Coordinates of C-alpha atoms in Angstrom, one line a residue:
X1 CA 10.6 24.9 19.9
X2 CA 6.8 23.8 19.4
X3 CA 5.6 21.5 17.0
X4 CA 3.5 25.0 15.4
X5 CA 7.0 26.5 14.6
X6 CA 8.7 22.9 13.5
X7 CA 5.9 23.0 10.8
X8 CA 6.0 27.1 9.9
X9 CA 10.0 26.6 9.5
X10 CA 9.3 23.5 7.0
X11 CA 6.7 25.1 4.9
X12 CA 9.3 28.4 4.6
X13 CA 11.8 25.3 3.3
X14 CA 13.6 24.0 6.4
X15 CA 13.7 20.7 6.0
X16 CA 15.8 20.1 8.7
X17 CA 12.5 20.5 11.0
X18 CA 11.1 17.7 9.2
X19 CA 13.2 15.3 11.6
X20 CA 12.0 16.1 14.9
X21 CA 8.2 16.0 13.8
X22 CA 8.5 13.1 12.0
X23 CA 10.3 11.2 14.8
X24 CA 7.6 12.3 17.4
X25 CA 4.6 10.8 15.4
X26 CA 6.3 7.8 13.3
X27 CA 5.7 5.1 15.9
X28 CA 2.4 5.6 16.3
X29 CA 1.3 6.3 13.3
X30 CA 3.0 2.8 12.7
X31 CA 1.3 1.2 15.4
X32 CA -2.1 2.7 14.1
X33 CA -2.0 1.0 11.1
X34 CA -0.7 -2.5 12.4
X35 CA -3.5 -1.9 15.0
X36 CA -5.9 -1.4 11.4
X37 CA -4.0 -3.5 8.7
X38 CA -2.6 -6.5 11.1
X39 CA 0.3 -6.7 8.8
X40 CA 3.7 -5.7 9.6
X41 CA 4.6 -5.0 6.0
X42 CA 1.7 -3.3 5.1
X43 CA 1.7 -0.9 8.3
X44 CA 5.4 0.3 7.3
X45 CA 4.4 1.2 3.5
X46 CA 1.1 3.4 4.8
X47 CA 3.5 5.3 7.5
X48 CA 6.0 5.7 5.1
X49 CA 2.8 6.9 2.4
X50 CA 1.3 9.4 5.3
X51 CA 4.6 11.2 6.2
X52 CA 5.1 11.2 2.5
X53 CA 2.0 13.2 1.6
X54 CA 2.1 15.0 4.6
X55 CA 5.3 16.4 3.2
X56 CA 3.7 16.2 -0.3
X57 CA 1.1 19.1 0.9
X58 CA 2.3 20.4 3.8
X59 CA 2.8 23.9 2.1
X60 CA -1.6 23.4 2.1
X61 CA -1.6 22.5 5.6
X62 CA -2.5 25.5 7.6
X63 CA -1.3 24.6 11.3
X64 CA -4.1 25.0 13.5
X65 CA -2.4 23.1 16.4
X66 CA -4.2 20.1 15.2
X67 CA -0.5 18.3 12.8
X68 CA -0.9 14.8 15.2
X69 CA -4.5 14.8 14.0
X70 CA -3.9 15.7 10.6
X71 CA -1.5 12.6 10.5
X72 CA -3.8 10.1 11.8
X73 CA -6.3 11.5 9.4
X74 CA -3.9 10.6 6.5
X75 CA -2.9 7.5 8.1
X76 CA -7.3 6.0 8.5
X77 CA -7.5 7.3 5.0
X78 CA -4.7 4.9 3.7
X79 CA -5.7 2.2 5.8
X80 CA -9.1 2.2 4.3
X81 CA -8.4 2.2 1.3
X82 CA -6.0 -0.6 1.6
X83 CA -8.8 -2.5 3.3
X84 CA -11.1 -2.0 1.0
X85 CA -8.5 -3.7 -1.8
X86 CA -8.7 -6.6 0.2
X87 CA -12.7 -7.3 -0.3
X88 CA -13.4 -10.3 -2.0
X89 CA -16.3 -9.9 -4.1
X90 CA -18.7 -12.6 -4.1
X91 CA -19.4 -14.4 -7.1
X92 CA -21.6 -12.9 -9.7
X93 CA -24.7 -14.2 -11.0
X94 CA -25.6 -13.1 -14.8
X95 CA -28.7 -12.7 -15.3
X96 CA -28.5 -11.4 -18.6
X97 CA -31.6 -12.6 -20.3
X98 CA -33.8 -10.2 -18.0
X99 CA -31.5 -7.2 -17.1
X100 CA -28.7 -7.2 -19.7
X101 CA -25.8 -7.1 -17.0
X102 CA -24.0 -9.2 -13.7
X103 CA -26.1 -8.8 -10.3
X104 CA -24.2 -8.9 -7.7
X105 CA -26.4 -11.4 -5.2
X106 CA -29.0 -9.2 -4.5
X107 CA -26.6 -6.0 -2.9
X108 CA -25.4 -2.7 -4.4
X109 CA -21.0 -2.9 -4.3
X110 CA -20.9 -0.2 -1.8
X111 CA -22.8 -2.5 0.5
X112 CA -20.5 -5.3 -0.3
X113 CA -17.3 -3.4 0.5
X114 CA -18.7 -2.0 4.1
X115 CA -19.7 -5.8 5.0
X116 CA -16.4 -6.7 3.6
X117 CA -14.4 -4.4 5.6
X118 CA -16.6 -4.9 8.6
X119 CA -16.0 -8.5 8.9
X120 CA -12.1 -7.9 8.0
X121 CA -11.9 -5.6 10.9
X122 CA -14.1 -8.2 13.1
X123 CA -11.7 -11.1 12.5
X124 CA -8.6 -9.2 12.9
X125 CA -9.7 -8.2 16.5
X126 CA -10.3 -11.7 17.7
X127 CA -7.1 -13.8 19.5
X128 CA -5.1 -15.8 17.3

């Protein structure tokens, strides 16, 4: 039986289909997100989060032959937000007098979080 049919039977309610696709794609959706996160703890929450809103919407998903794709889409979702919890802000300089609210040095936050994230993903590629 294809993977197409495994996810037809589990959207008519045959859970017992949700086994065999679930153990095809578990370790690397795992290693994806150790590969992304570089933490072991964090890596099993997010697979454990995509298979869980796979399941969560699968009666949504319409199976174009694409599921392993539709999983790692979950999966980089999750990760980046999870990454983007980790940003450290820098500090914030009140200029109040003039504007009336916090600047944040000179850079919007979205700017922030993508030099934030890049440098996170940066430093977890080099060698220990």
């Amino acid at each position: 039986m294809d993977e197409g049919e495994w996810v037809r039977r589990i959207q008519e309610g045959e859970t017992r289909y949700l086994t065999p696709l679930i153990e095809r794609y578990y370790a690397g959706i795992q290693k994806y997100c150790y590969y992304r996160l570089r933490s072991e703890e964090e890596s099993k929450d997010l697979t454990q989060e995509t298979f869980y809103r796979f399941c969560r919407h699968i009666a949504r998903y319409s199976n174009s032959g694409k599921c392993r794709a539709y999983l790692y889409t979950i999966a980089r979702n999750l990760c980046n937000d999870q990454l983007r919890k980790r940003v450290q802000f820098p500090s914030m300089e009140f200029d109040e007098a003039v504007t009336g609210e916090a600047v944040w040095q000179g850079h919007s936050i979205e700017e922030q979080v993508e030099k934030g994230q890049l440098v996170d993903e940066l430093l977890h590629l080099l060698p220990e």
